Short mmCIF file of C-alpha atoms in Angstrom, two decimals:
data_model
loop_
_atom_site.label_atom_id
_atom_site.label_comp_id
_atom_site.label_asym_id
_atom_site.label_seq_id
_atom_site.Cartn_x
_atom_site.Cartn_y
_atom_site.Cartn_z
CA UNK L 1003 -2.02 30.76 14.84
CA UNK L 1004 -0.57 27.34 15.61
CA UNK L 1005 -2.74 24.25 15.13
CA UNK L 1006 -2.50 20.89 16.89
CA UNK L 1007 -4.33 17.73 15.76
CA UNK L 1008 -4.87 14.91 18.26
CA UNK L 1009 -5.59 11.52 16.65
CA UNK L 1010 -7.22 8.63 18.52
CA UNK L 1011 -8.68 5.19 17.84
CA UNK L 1012 -12.16 6.28 18.95
CA UNK L 1013 -13.64 9.40 20.54
CA UNK L 1014 -15.07 9.10 24.03
CA UNK L 1015 -15.52 11.25 27.16
CA UNK L 1016 -11.93 10.75 28.40
CA UNK L 1017 -10.39 11.70 25.08
CA UNK L 1018 -12.60 14.77 24.85
CA UNK L 1019 -11.60 15.71 28.40
CA UNK L 1020 -7.93 15.24 27.48
CA UNK L 1021 -8.33 17.50 24.44
CA UNK L 1022 -10.11 20.19 26.47
CA UNK L 1023 -7.34 20.11 29.09
CA UNK L 1024 -4.63 20.50 26.45
CA UNK L 1025 -6.57 23.33 24.81
CA UNK L 1026 -6.83 25.23 28.12
CA UNK L 1027 -3.10 24.85 28.68
CA UNK L 1028 -2.04 26.23 25.31
CA UNK L 1029 -1.79 29.94 24.43
CA UNK L 1030 -5.18 31.45 23.66
CA UNK L 1031 -4.47 31.88 19.95
CA UNK L 1032 -3.60 28.20 19.46
CA UNK L 1033 -6.19 25.74 18.12
CA UNK L 1034 -6.68 22.06 19.02
CA UNK L 1035 -8.68 19.54 16.98
CA UNK L 1036 -9.62 15.95 17.86
CA UNK L 1037 -10.17 13.27 15.19
CA UNK L 1038 -10.05 9.52 14.68
CA UNK L 1039 -7.61 7.62 12.49
CA UNK L 1040 -10.67 6.33 10.63
CA UNK L 1041 -11.44 9.94 9.63
CA UNK L 1042 -8.35 10.06 7.40
CA UNK L 1043 -8.65 9.80 3.61
CA UNK L 1044 -5.45 9.29 1.58
CA UNK L 1045 -4.77 9.97 -2.08
CA UNK L 1046 -1.26 9.17 -3.32
CA UNK L 1047 -0.04 9.69 -6.86
CA UNK L 1048 3.72 9.36 -7.16
CA UNK L 1049 5.24 11.78 -4.67
CA UNK L 1050 2.04 13.82 -4.45
CA UNK L 1051 0.15 13.24 -1.19
CA UNK L 1052 -3.25 14.47 -0.07
CA UNK L 1053 -4.63 13.47 3.34
CA UNK L 1054 -8.01 14.85 4.35
CA UNK L 1055 -9.48 14.73 7.86
CA UNK L 1056 -13.21 14.09 7.64
CA UNK L 1057 -15.47 15.57 10.30
CA UNK L 1058 -13.34 18.67 10.80
CA UNK L 1059 -12.98 19.20 7.02
CA UNK L 1060 -9.27 19.93 7.01
CA UNK L 1061 -6.11 18.68 5.33
CA UNK L 1062 -3.21 17.43 7.46
CA UNK L 1063 -1.12 20.26 5.98
CA UNK L 1064 -3.34 22.68 7.94
CA UNK L 1065 -1.68 21.48 11.17
CA UNK L 1066 1.69 22.36 12.70
CA UNK L 1067 1.83 19.30 14.98
CA UNK L 1068 -0.02 15.97 14.99
CA UNK L 1069 -0.10 13.83 18.13
CA UNK L 1070 -0.93 10.11 17.90
CA UNK L 1071 -2.67 9.91 21.28
CA UNK L 1072 -4.18 6.42 20.99
CA UNK L 1073 -3.53 4.07 18.08
CA UNK L 1074 -4.48 0.57 19.22
CA UNK L 1075 -3.89 -2.56 17.17
CA UNK L 1076 -6.58 -1.73 14.61
CA UNK L 1077 -4.85 1.42 13.34
CA UNK L 1078 -1.22 0.42 13.86
CA UNK L 1079 -0.34 0.05 10.18
CA UNK L 1080 -2.36 3.12 9.23
CA UNK L 1081 -0.41 5.14 11.80
CA UNK L 1082 2.79 3.92 10.15
CA UNK L 1083 1.50 5.02 6.73
CA UNK L 1084 0.58 8.43 8.13
CA UNK L 1085 4.01 8.82 9.75
CA UNK L 1086 5.73 8.14 6.41
CA UNK L 1087 3.54 10.75 4.72
CA UNK L 1088 4.02 13.37 7.45
CA UNK L 1089 7.79 12.99 7.17
CA UNK L 1090 7.53 13.61 3.44
CA UNK L 1091 5.26 16.62 4.00
CA UNK L 1092 7.64 17.94 6.68
CA UNK L 1093 4.90 18.05 9.34
CA UNK L 1094 5.98 17.43 12.93
CA UNK L 1095 4.32 14.50 14.71
CA UNK L 1096 4.66 12.45 17.89
CA UNK L 1097 5.61 9.70 18.48
CA UNK L 1098 8.18 9.32 15.75
CA UNK L 1099 8.58 5.60 16.52
CA UNK L 1100 5.69 5.03 14.08
CA UNK L 1101 8.10 5.73 11.22
CA UNK L 1102 9.37 2.18 11.72
CA UNK L 1103 6.50 -0.29 12.10
CA UNK L 1104 8.57 -2.85 10.18
CA UNK L 1105 7.00 -6.24 9.37
CA UNK L 1106 3.63 -4.97 10.62
CA UNK L 1107 3.35 -2.72 7.56
CA UNK L 1108 0.37 -3.67 5.40
CA UNK L 1109 -0.02 -3.39 1.62
CA UNK L 1110 -0.99 0.27 1.80
CA UNK L 1111 1.95 1.23 4.00
CA UNK L 1112 4.36 -0.58 1.66
CA UNK L 1113 2.88 1.02 -1.46
CA UNK L 1114 3.11 4.45 0.13
CA UNK L 1115 6.75 3.94 1.01
CA UNK L 1116 7.50 2.70 -2.52
CA UNK L 1117 5.61 5.53 -4.20
CA UNK L 1118 7.39 8.22 -2.19
CA UNK L 1119 10.70 6.58 -3.14
CA UNK L 1120 9.90 7.41 -6.76
CA UNK L 1121 8.87 3.93 -7.88
CA UNK L 1122 6.01 3.51 -10.40
CA UNK L 1123 2.98 2.82 -8.20
CA UNK L 1124 -0.52 3.16 -9.60
CA UNK L 1125 -2.44 6.17 -8.21
CA UNK L 1126 -3.97 4.99 -4.94
CA UNK L 1127 -6.91 6.03 -2.74
CA UNK L 1128 -7.55 4.78 0.78
CA UNK L 1129 -10.27 5.42 3.33
CA UNK L 1130 -11.51 3.36 6.26
CA UNK L 1131 -14.09 0.69 5.35
CA UNK L 1132 -17.02 2.60 6.90
CA UNK L 1133 -16.32 5.57 4.60
CA UNK L 1134 -16.18 3.68 1.29
CA UNK L 1135 -19.87 4.17 0.44
CA UNK L 1136 -19.59 7.92 1.09
CA UNK L 1137 -16.39 8.19 -0.97
CA UNK L 1138 -17.37 6.05 -3.96
CA UNK L 1139 -18.26 9.00 -6.22
CA UNK L 1140 -14.97 10.69 -5.36
CA UNK L 1141 -13.06 7.47 -6.15
CA UNK L 1142 -14.85 7.04 -9.48
CA UNK L 1143 -14.27 10.68 -10.39
CA UNK L 1144 -10.55 10.23 -9.71
CA UNK L 1145 -9.93 6.88 -11.43
CA UNK L 1146 -12.89 6.31 -13.73
CA UNK L 1147 -14.43 2.86 -14.29
CA UNK L 1148 -13.37 0.12 -14.19
CA UNK L 1149 -11.04 0.46 -11.22
CA UNK L 1150 -9.25 -1.94 -8.88
CA UNK L 1151 -10.17 -2.68 -5.25
CA UNK L 1152 -7.56 -4.56 -3.18
CA UNK L 1153 -8.23 -5.94 0.26
CA UNK L 1154 -5.22 -5.18 2.49
CA UNK L 1155 -5.16 -8.68 3.95
CA UNK L 1156 -5.46 -10.50 0.60
CA UNK L 1157 -2.90 -12.89 -0.87
CA UNK L 1158 -2.43 -14.70 -4.22
CA UNK L 1159 -5.01 -12.55 -5.99
CA UNK L 1160 -7.86 -13.28 -3.61
CA UNK L 1161 -9.51 -10.10 -2.36
CA UNK L 1162 -8.64 -8.21 -5.56
CA UNK L 1163 -11.70 -7.04 -7.50
CA UNK L 1164 -12.51 -5.16 -10.67
CA UNK L 1165 -15.10 -2.48 -9.90
CA UNK L 1166 -17.08 -2.01 -13.11
CA UNK L 1167 -20.17 -0.19 -11.80
CA UNK L 1168 -21.03 2.09 -8.93
CA UNK L 1169 -23.23 -0.69 -7.51
CA UNK L 1170 -20.15 -2.90 -7.05
CA UNK L 1171 -19.13 -0.80 -4.04
CA UNK L 1172 -22.22 -2.07 -2.24
CA UNK L 1173 -21.11 -5.65 -2.87
CA UNK L 1174 -17.77 -4.89 -1.17
CA UNK L 1175 -19.57 -3.50 1.87
CA UNK L 1176 -21.97 -6.48 1.96
CA UNK L 1177 -19.40 -9.24 1.47
CA UNK L 1178 -16.56 -7.65 3.48
CA UNK L 1179 -18.22 -5.48 6.18
CA UNK L 1180 -14.94 -5.08 8.10
CA UNK L 1181 -12.53 -5.39 5.18
CA UNK L 1182 -10.05 -2.61 4.51
CA UNK L 1183 -9.55 -1.85 0.82
CA UNK L 1184 -7.34 0.42 -1.20
CA UNK L 1185 -8.47 1.56 -4.63
CA UNK L 1186 -6.29 2.03 -7.71
CA UNK L 1187 -6.57 3.13 -11.29
CA UNK L 1188 -7.00 0.21 -13.70
CA UNK L 1189 -4.55 -0.17 -16.59
CA UNK L 1190 -5.27 -2.62 -19.41
CA UNK L 1191 -2.45 -5.11 -19.79
CA UNK L 1192 -1.35 -8.36 -21.37
CA UNK L 1193 1.87 -8.83 -19.43
CA UNK L 1194 2.56 -9.45 -15.76
CA UNK L 1195 5.82 -10.67 -14.27
CA UNK L 1196 7.10 -12.03 -10.96
CA UNK L 1197 10.79 -11.39 -10.32
CA UNK L 1198 12.64 -13.08 -7.47
CA UNK L 1199 15.09 -10.55 -6.00
CA UNK L 1200 18.01 -11.88 -3.94
CA UNK L 1201 19.86 -8.95 -2.42
CA UNK L 1202 21.36 -7.06 -5.38
CA UNK L 1203 20.69 -9.83 -7.91
CA UNK L 1204 17.83 -11.40 -9.84
CA UNK L 1205 17.07 -14.98 -8.79
CA UNK L 1206 14.29 -15.73 -11.30
CA UNK L 1207 12.35 -13.99 -14.04
CA UNK L 1208 8.84 -15.34 -14.55
CA UNK L 1209 6.01 -14.35 -16.84
CA UNK L 1210 2.50 -15.10 -15.59
CA UNK L 1211 0.12 -15.93 -18.43
CA UNK L 1212 -3.63 -15.77 -17.89
CA UNK L 1213 -5.46 -18.83 -19.21
CA UNK L 1214 -9.01 -17.61 -18.50
CA UNK L 1215 -10.15 -14.88 -20.95
CA UNK L 1216 -12.64 -13.61 -18.34
CA UNK L 1217 -9.99 -13.21 -15.61
CA UNK L 1218 -8.13 -9.91 -15.15
CA UNK L 1219 -5.79 -11.25 -12.45
CA UNK L 1220 -2.56 -13.07 -13.33
CA UNK L 1221 -2.09 -15.16 -10.20
CA UNK L 1222 -0.90 -18.76 -10.50
CA UNK L 1223 -3.25 -19.67 -7.64
CA UNK L 1224 -6.12 -18.51 -9.89
CA UNK L 1225 -5.07 -20.54 -12.91
CA UNK L 1226 -2.37 -18.44 -14.58
CA UNK L 1227 0.47 -20.36 -16.21
CA UNK L 1228 4.13 -19.83 -15.27
CA UNK L 1229 6.78 -19.26 -17.91
CA UNK L 1230 10.32 -18.87 -16.59
CA UNK L 1231 12.54 -16.69 -18.78
CA UNK L 1232 16.31 -16.48 -18.93
CA UNK L 1233 17.36 -13.97 -16.27
CA UNK L 1234 19.63 -12.21 -18.75
CA UNK L 1235 16.56 -11.17 -20.78
CA UNK L 1236 15.09 -8.93 -18.08
CA UNK L 1237 15.10 -5.33 -19.31
CA UNK L 1238 17.36 -2.89 -17.42
CA UNK L 1239 14.43 -0.63 -16.42
CA UNK L 1240 12.50 -3.52 -14.86
CA UNK L 1241 15.60 -4.84 -13.12
CA UNK L 1242 16.31 -1.42 -11.61
CA UNK L 1243 12.72 -1.08 -10.36
CA UNK L 1244 12.52 -4.46 -8.62
CA UNK L 1245 15.92 -4.28 -6.91
CA UNK L 1246 15.24 -0.75 -5.68
CA UNK L 1247 11.77 -1.77 -4.45
CA UNK L 1248 13.19 -4.62 -2.34
CA UNK L 1249 15.83 -2.29 -0.89
CA UNK L 1250 13.28 0.41 -0.01
CA UNK L 1251 11.36 -2.15 2.06
CA UNK L 1252 14.51 -3.80 3.46
CA UNK L 1253 13.59 -7.22 2.05
CA UNK L 1254 16.54 -9.37 0.98
CA UNK L 1255 14.46 -12.24 -0.47
CA UNK L 1256 11.53 -10.66 -2.32
CA UNK L 1257 8.98 -11.61 -4.92
CA UNK L 1258 8.23 -8.45 -6.90
CA UNK L 1259 5.21 -8.23 -9.19
CA UNK L 1260 5.37 -5.98 -12.25
CA UNK L 1261 2.55 -5.16 -14.66
CA UNK L 1262 3.32 -3.84 -18.14
CA UNK L 1263 0.38 -1.87 -19.54
CA UNK L 1264 -0.74 -1.45 -23.15
CA UNK L 1265 1.55 1.57 -23.52
CA UNK L 1266 4.58 -0.43 -22.36
CA UNK L 1267 4.83 1.25 -18.96
CA UNK L 1268 6.05 -0.75 -15.95
CA UNK L 1269 3.87 -0.62 -12.84
CA UNK L 1270 5.04 -2.02 -9.53
CA UNK L 1271 2.13 -4.03 -8.11
CA UNK L 1272 3.53 -5.53 -4.93
CA UNK L 1273 6.66 -6.61 -3.10
CA UNK L 1274 6.17 -9.93 -1.31
CA UNK L 1275 8.12 -10.94 1.78
CA UNK L 1276 8.64 -14.73 1.87
CA UNK L 1277 7.42 -15.15 -1.74
CA UNK L 1278 5.84 -18.32 -3.08
CA UNK L 1279 8.25 -20.46 -5.11
CA UNK L 1280 8.02 -23.27 -7.64
CA UNK L 1281 9.95 -26.21 -6.18
CA UNK L 1282 10.35 -28.28 -9.37
CA UNK L 1283 13.95 -27.63 -10.47
CA UNK L 1284 13.11 -28.78 -13.99
CA UNK L 1285 10.71 -25.85 -14.29
CA UNK L 1286 12.12 -23.14 -12.06
CA UNK L 1287 15.64 -21.98 -11.10
CA UNK L 1288 14.32 -20.36 -7.89
CA UNK L 1289 15.41 -22.91 -5.27
CA UNK L 1290 18.81 -23.45 -6.88
CA UNK L 1291 19.53 -19.72 -7.10
CA UNK L 1292 18.22 -19.10 -3.59
CA UNK L 1293 20.55 -21.83 -2.27
CA UNK L 1294 23.48 -20.18 -4.09
CA UNK L 1295 22.51 -16.82 -2.56
CA UNK L 1296 22.45 -18.34 0.94
CA UNK L 1297 25.83 -19.97 0.26
CA UNK L 1298 27.39 -16.63 -0.70
CA UNK L 1299 25.93 -14.94 2.37
CA UNK L 1300 27.15 -17.71 4.69
CA UNK L 1301 30.68 -17.48 3.23
CA UNK L 1302 30.75 -13.81 4.18
CA UNK L 1303 30.86 -14.93 7.80
CA UNK L 1304 34.08 -16.95 7.27
#
């Protein structure tokens, strides 16, 4: 029996009528299901993907074809994430244009693409904001406590929270009623780095040092101190990770954040397009090296 899943932004009479019409037109043994993009729950750990469809209690791997009937602006990035996953799972879907949502990709889409490329991304769980309360026990069972919650629209550490208790999920829902969050396993760490990637080269190697003993985030905007290190001292493993990450996302000028946990493992936190830079040339080599990179690129046109 062949199975078709129709995904929409919301379910209403017209979409139900559309689904019924398609069902009548298919062979009798075929099965059609209708669901919303907000019904999807993602769990990604390395190259292992699990995507559940709430409401109809199925996995996307149960379907032979998935049709993105109506996406809308709200679910555009999520549709792109789903398309990337379906390609990896070898499940046919329409329309395939959603493989390439480009600059509209959000943090979750980027992390999914990086994880499936074999880069070290922390195990990640995502569900739509109105499902977080229902999924909290599942998230805790998967990652334990504490765990990390990251708002998809956050920048410079804002919107990143340490969930220490089950009750903290209620605070997310109260303070960010429409906020979309991804959840990740928490790794204790003392070291976090920002590497400026310029094409195939390293433009700057920076350690971010927390100055507040009560702060788990290492963002300069939240008080962390910058320490620029000689580029030649970056370890080969870290260099390989950050250059590959920028290439996977097709970003030529990227700020890549790396966390090194207590066991010495590198974790790729984020790849930033149009990264923040330190303009003081006495402190940072970023502007000088970026200018040299632009010079080399411009000379290629001669």
